[in-house]
Structures are given as structure tokens and as C-alpha cells.
Short mmCIF file of C-alpha atoms in Angstrom, two decimals:
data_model
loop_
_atom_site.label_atom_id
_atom_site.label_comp_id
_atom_site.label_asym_id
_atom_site.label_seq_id
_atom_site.Cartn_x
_atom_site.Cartn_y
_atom_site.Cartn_z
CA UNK A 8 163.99 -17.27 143.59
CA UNK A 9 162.30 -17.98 140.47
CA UNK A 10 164.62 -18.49 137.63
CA UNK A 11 162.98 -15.91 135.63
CA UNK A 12 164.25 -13.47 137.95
CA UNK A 13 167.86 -13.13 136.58
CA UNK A 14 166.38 -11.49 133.74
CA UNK A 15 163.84 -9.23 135.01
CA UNK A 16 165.96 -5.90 133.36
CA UNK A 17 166.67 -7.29 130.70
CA UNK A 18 163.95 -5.53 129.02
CA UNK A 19 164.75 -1.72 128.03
CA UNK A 20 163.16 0.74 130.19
CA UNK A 21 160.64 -1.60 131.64
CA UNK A 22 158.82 0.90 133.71
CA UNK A 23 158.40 3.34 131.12
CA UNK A 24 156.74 1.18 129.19
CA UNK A 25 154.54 -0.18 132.17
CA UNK A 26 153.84 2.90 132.67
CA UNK A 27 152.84 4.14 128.84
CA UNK A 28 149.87 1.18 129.31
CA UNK A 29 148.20 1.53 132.68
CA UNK A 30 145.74 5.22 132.84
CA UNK A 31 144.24 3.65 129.53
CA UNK A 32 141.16 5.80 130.58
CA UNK A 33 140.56 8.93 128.64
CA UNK A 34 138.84 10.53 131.39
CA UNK A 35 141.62 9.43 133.88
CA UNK A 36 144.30 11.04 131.55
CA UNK A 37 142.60 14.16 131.33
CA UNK A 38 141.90 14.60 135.24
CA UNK A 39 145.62 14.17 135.69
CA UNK A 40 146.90 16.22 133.44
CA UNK A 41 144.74 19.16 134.54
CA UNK A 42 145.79 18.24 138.27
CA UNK A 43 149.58 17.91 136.73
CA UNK A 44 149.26 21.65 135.13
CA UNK A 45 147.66 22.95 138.10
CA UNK A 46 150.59 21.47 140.98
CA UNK A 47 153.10 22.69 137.86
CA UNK A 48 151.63 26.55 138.11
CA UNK A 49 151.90 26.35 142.06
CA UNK A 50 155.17 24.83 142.09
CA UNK A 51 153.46 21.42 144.12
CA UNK A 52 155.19 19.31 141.92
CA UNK A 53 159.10 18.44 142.32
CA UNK A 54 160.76 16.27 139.60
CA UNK A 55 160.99 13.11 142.01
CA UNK A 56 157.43 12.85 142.37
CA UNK A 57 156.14 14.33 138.72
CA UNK A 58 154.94 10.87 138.16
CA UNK A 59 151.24 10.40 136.58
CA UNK A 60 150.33 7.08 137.99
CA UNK A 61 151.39 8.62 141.91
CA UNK A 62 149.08 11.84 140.82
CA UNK A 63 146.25 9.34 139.93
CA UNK A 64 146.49 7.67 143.06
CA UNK A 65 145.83 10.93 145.33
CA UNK A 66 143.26 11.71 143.06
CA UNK A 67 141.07 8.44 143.27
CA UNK A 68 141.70 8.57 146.98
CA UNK A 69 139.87 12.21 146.99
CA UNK A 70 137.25 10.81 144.28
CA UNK A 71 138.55 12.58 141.28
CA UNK A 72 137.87 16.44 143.35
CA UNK A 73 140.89 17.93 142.39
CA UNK A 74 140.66 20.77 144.88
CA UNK A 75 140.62 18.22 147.76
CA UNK A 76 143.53 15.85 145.97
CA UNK A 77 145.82 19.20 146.13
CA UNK A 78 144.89 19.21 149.72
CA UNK A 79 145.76 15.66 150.19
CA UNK A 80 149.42 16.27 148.02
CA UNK A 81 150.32 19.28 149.82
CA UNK A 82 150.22 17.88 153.13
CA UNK A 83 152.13 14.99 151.72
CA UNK A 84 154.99 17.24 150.43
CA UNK A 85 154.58 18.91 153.81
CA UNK A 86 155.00 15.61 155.74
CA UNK A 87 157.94 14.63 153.63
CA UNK A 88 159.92 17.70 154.20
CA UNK A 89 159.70 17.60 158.05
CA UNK A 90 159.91 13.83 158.33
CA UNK A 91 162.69 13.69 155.63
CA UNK A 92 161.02 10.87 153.78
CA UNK A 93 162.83 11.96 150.55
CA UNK A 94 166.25 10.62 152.09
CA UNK A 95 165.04 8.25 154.50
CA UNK A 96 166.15 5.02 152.47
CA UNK A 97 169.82 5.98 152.98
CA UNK A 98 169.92 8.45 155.86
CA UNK A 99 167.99 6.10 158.45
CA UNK A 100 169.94 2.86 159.92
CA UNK A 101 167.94 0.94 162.10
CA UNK A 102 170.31 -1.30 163.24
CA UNK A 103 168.30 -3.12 165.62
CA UNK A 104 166.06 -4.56 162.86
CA UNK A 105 167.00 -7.80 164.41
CA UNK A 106 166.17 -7.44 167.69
CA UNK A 107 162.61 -6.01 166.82
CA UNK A 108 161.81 -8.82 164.14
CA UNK A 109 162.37 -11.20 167.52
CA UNK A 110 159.94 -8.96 169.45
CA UNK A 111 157.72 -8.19 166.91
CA UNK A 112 157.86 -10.84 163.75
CA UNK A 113 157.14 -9.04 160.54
CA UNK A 114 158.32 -8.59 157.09
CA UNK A 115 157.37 -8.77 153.22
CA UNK A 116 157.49 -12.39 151.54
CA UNK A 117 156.51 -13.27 148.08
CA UNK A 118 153.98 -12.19 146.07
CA UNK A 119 150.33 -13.60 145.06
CA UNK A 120 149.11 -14.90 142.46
CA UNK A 121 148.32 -11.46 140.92
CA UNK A 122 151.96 -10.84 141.50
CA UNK A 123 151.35 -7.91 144.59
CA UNK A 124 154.19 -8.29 146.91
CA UNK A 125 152.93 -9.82 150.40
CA UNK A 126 153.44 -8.05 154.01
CA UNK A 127 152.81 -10.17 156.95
CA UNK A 128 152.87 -9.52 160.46
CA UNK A 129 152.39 -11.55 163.52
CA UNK A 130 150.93 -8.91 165.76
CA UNK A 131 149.81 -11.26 168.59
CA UNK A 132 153.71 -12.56 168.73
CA UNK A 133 154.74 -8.51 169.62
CA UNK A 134 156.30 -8.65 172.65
CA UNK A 135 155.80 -4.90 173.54
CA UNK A 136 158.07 -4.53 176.64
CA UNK A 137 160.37 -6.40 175.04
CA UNK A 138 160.21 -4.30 171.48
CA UNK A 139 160.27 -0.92 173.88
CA UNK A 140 163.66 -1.92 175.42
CA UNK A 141 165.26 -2.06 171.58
CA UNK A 142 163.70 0.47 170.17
CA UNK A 143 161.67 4.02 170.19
CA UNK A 144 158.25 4.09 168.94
CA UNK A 145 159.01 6.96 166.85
CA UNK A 146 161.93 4.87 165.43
CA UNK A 147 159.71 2.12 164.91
CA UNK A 148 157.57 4.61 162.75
CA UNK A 149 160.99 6.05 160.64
CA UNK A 150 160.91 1.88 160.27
CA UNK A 151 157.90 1.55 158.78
CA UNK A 152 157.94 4.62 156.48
CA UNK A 153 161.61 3.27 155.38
CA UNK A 154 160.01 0.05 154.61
CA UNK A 155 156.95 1.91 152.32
CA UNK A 156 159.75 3.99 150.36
CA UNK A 157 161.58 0.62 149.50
CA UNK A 158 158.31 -0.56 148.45
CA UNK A 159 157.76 1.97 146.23
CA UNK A 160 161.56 2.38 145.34
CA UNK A 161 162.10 -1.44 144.72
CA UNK A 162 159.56 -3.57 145.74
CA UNK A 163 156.21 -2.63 143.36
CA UNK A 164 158.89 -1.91 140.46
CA UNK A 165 160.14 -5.06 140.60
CA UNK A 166 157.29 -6.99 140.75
CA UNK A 167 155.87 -4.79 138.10
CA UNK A 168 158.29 -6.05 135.50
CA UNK A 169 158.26 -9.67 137.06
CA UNK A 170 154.41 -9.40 136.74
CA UNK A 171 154.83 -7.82 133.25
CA UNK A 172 151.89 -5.22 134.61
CA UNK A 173 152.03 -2.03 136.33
CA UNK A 174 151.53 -3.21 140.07
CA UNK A 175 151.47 -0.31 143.22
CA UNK A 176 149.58 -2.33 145.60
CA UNK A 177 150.48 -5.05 148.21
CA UNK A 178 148.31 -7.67 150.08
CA UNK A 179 149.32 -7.73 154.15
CA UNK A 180 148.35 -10.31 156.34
CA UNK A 181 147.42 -9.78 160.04
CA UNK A 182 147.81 -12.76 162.18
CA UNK A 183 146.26 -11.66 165.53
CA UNK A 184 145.82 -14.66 166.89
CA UNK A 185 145.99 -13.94 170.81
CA UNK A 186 145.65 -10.30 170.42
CA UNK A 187 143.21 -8.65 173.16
CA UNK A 188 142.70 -4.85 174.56
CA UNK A 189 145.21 -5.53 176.91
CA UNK A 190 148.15 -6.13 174.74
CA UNK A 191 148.07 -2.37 173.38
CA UNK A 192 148.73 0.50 176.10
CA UNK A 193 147.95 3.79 174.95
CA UNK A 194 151.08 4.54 173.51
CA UNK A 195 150.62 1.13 171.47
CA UNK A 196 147.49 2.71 170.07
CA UNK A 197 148.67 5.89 169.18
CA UNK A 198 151.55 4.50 166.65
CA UNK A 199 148.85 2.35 165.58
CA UNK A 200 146.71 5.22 164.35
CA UNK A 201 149.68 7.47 163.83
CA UNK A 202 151.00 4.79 161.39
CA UNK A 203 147.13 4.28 159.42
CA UNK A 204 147.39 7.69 158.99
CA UNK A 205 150.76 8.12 157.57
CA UNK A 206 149.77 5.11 155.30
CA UNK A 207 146.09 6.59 154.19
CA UNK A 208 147.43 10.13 153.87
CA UNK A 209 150.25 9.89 152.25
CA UNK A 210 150.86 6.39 149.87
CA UNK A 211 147.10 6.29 148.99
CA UNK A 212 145.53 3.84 147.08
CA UNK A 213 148.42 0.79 147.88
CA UNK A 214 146.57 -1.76 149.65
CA UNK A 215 145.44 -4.15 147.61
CA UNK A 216 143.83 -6.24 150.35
CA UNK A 217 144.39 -7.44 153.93
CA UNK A 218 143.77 -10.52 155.58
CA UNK A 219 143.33 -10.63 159.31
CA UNK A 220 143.62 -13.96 160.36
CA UNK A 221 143.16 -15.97 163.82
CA UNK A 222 140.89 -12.88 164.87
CA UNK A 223 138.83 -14.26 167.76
CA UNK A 224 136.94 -12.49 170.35
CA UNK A 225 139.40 -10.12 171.68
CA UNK A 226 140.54 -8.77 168.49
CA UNK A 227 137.21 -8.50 167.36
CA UNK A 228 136.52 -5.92 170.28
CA UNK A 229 139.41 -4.19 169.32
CA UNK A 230 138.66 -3.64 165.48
CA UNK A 231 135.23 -2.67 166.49
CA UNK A 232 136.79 0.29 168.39
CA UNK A 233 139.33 0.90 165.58
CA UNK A 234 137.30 1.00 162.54
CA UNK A 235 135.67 4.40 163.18
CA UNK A 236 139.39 5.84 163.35
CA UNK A 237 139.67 3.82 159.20
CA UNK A 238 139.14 5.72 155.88
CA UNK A 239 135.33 3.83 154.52
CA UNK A 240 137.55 2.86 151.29
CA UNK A 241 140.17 1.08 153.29
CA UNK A 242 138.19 -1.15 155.75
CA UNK A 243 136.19 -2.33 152.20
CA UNK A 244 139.34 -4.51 151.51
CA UNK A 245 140.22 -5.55 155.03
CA UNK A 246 138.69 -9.12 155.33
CA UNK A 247 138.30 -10.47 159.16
CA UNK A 248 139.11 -14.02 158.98
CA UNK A 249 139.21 -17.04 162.04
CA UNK A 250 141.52 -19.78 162.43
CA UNK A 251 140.07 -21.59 159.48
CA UNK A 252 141.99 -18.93 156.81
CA UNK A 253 144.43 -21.32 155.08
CA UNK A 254 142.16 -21.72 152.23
CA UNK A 255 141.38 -18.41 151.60
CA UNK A 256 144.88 -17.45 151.61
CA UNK A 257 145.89 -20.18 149.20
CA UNK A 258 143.12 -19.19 146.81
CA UNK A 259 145.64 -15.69 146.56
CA UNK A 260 148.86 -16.94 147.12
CA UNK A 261 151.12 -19.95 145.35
CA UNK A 262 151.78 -22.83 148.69
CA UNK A 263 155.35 -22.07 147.42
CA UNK A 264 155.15 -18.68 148.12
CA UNK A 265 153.30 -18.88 151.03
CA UNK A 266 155.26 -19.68 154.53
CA UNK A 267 154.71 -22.81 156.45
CA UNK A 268 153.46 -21.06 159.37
CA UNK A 269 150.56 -20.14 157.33
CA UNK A 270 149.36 -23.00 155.50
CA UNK A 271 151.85 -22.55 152.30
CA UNK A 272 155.38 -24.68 151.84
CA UNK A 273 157.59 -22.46 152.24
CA UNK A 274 160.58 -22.09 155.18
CA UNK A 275 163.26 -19.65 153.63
CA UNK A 276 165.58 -22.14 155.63
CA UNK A 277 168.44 -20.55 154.06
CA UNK A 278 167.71 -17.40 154.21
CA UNK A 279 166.72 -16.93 158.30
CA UNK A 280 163.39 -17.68 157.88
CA UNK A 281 160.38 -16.46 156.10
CA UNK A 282 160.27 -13.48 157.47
CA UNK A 283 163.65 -12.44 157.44
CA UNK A 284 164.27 -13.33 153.98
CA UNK A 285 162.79 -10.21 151.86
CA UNK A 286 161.90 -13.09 149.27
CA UNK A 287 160.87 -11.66 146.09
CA UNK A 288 161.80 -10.61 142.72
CA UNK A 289 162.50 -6.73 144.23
CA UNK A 290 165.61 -8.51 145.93
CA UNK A 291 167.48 -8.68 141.96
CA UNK A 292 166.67 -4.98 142.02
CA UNK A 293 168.25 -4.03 145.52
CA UNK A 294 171.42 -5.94 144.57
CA UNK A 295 171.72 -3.96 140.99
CA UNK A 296 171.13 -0.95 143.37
CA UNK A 297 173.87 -2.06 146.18
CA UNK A 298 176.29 -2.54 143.55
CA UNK A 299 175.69 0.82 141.66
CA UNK A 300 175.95 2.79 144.85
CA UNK A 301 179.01 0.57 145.84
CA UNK A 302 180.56 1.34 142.26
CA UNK A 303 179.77 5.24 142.89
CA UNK A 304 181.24 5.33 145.89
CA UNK A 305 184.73 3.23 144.42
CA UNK A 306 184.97 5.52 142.05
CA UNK A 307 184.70 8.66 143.98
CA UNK A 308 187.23 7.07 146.32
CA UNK A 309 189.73 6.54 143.17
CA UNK A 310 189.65 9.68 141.77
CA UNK A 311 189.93 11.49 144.84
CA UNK A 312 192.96 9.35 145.32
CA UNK A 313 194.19 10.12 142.09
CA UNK A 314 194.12 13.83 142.55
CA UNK A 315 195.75 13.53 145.91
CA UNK A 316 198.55 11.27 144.45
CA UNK A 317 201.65 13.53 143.88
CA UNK A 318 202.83 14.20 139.70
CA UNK A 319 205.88 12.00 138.70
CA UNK A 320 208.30 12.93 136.34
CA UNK A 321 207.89 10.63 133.48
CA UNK A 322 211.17 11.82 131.68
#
């Protein structure tokens, strides 16, 4: 860790104030505001997501048509309630995270230079019979929607304040190096769509940019069938890169932030490896969080104990 990171709330109500700065537009603030009133009179808007930045986000994914953005947030409230996304940070244990980071190496790690967190997964290291015989696929997906809501609970806060700039958006990197048709059956494909769908429908406008690396002939087959199935907007920032990427990737990211695997310095030797080690300044926030919730819970414990504890007679 950086040793700024100690100090990252030390600041007041950082994300307030990050917040107060970033729709600087005139015509952005009055878009959302209408949109605001309008999910307000329809009751579309619950306190946990009245937030103006998330309401600008649907609405530049829809172009600024607020009849279609209302679309786009309803089905999102929609998805929430019968996926229960709202709770799905504390209610979902997937306790064989382990096992499926062997079969299937993946994880966030770092941020670049702009100060976006980093997501990188090996996708031609998935060992998919192996991955099938520790997990679902639809646990897989509660995975990946778990991992999105700590994003956006912890992860784009946090680098927000570290950045000292509102950030919402990540950079991923793809390494598909050995990736062909044959590696994804059907069922493969459908999480893949099902989970570019969940992540275009419902946390618009968060991908900064991807990086596909080590993308040779067979993958290149594959995104040519896949692309149709993309959102115009997103494939603009996907970039489709060979085995000569390290330079492009250190023009984003620090080599200190970067893993070794890549190009970049890094090992996270202590920490399990790079991409086991959640590395970034979001990992100050999640402890603050831990201990809060551990606190709660302490003192909940102690006072129930204290009104369970029989009166004494002090006389």
C-alpha cells in the first residue's frame, strides 16, 4: 500500500464533496433533476439509490432520452428486487472463492495512472470442468454481481478520495491468450452474455476501458461472433491487443502497480499473489467497514447480555 493510504478519511465527508464538483454541466444538472422529479412522482426512486451521479449514468447510457433512461432504471430496480442485489454484499458467501480463482484466475489489482481501479482476468487459464465441479454458473453470476456492488460500495469510493476526483469507472484486462471456440460450451456462452448484460443494463457507464491481450486467431473468431451481441458504446473502448501489449499497458498503469505476469513489477508475494490480493486503496475502506460491522454486532451482543443478566441487590 501506498503510504498515503492511512489517511484517505481523514478528510470530512470526502464523497460529498467529490460529489458537489463532478455534473459541472448546466445542461447535465438540469436533465437530472427533471429525471430525479420525475422517478420522485412515480415512486422509481428509493433513498439508497437517490444519488445524482448514478441517475446521470443511466441517462448518458440512453443519450440524455429520459423516457428511455426510466426504461433502463426500472428494469434495474426490477432486477435488483428479484436478484436481491440490494443485500447481496452480506447475504451471499461464496465460500469457494478459492477454489474458482485456481480454476479461473481473476481479481481487481491496483489502479492506473488515472487512478480507475484495475480488473484482470486470465480467461484462457479457466479451467471450465474444473470451475463446474466447485461451483454453479448461476453462483458464479451472484459472484460477479457481489464483486460490482463492492465496487461501487468500496472500491470507486475509495479510489475516488485516493484519486482526489470523482472516479465510477474501472479498466479490465482480458488475457485470452489460448482462448478458441472450443473452450466455451453453450452454457459457457450464455453466462457470458447473461453477465454483459447484467453489466450494460444495469451499472451503465463503468467501464472505463478494456484491454484484451494475447488475442490471436481463435479469439479473434470468437469476438467477431460476440460483438453483434455488445452495446456500439461499449465495444468503442474495448481495445484488441496481441502478445506485444506490455507497452500499451504500461503507458496506463504504474510497473508497480502492474503484476509481473503482465509486464509490471509487481508479485503481491505477501499477500497470495496478485490476484488474490484485492490491492488497492478500497482495502483501508473494507477494514473501517469490517470493524464497524464487527463493533455493531459487539455491541448488540453486550446489551442483549446485559438485559438478560439478572438485577443484584446493591444494598
Amino acid at each position: 500500500m501506498s503510504g498515503g493510504e492511512g489517511s484517505l478519511f481523514d478528510h470530512g465527508n470526502c464523497e460529498d464533496q467529490l460529489h458537489s464538483t463532478m455534473i459541472r454541466s448546466q445542461n447535465d444538472m438540469e436533465f437530472v433533476s427533471d429525471f430525479r422529479q420525475i422517478l420522485i412522482l412515480e415512486n422509481l426512486l428509493p433513498p439508497m439509490h437517490d444519488d445524482n451521479l448514478k441517475l446521470l449514468r443511466f441517462l448518458k447510457a440512453r443519450k440524455s432520452d429520459i423516457d428511455k433512461a426510466k426504461l433502463m432504471w426500472t428494469n434495474m430496480l426490477q432486477w435488483r428486487r428479484d436478484f436481491g442485489t440490494d443485500s447481496i454484499i452480506k447475504d451471499f458467501n461464496f465460500h469457494e472463492r478459492d477454489e474458482v480463482l485456481q480454476n479461473y484466475p481473476q481479481g481487481y489489482h491496483g489502479t492506473d495512472k488515472e487512478g480507475r481501479p484495475v480488473y484482470i482476468e486470465r480467461l484462457g487459464l479457466m479451467n471450465v470442468d474444473k470451475l463446474l465441479e466447485v461451483t454453479t454458473l448461476d453462483r458464479y453470476v451472484k459472484y460477479h454481481v457481489q464483486e460490482f456492488e463492492k465496487s461501487i460500495a468500496f472500491r470507486f469510493l475509495a479510489c475516488s478520495v485516493a484519486a482526489k476526483r470523482h472516479i465510477d469507472r474501472g479498466v479490465t484486462i482480458l488475457d485470452v491468450e489460448g482462448v478458441s471456440l472450443r473452450n466455451f460450451t453453450k452454457p459457457v456462452r450464455e453466462v457470458i452474455l447473461q453477465l454483459q448484460k447484467i453489466d450494460n443494463d444495469y451499472y451503465p457507464e463503468t467501464l472505463g476501458e478494456m484491454f484484451v491481450i494475447n488475442a490471436g486467431p481463435g479469439f479473434r473468431l470468437l469476438w467477431h461472433i460476440l460483438k453483434p451481441f455488445l452495446d456500439p458504446e461499449t465495444t468503442s473502448k474495448i481495445h484488441i491487443l496481441g502478445n506485444n501489449y506490455q507497452g500499451k499497458l504500461l503507458e496506463i498503469i504504474d510497473e508497480c502497480e502492474l503484476p509481473d505476469f503482465l509486464g509490471g513489477r509487481c508479485t503481491c508475494e505477501n499477500n497470495g499473489g496478485c490476484l488474490r490480493s484485492d490491492k488497492g486503496p478500497w482495502r483501508t475502506l473494507k477494514e473501517i467497514s469490517m470493524e464497524a460491522e464487527c463493533l455493531e454486532k459487539t455491541m448488540a451482543t453486550l446489551n442483549a447480555t446485559r438485559q438478560l443478566k439478572p438485577a443484584t441487590d446493591c444494598n
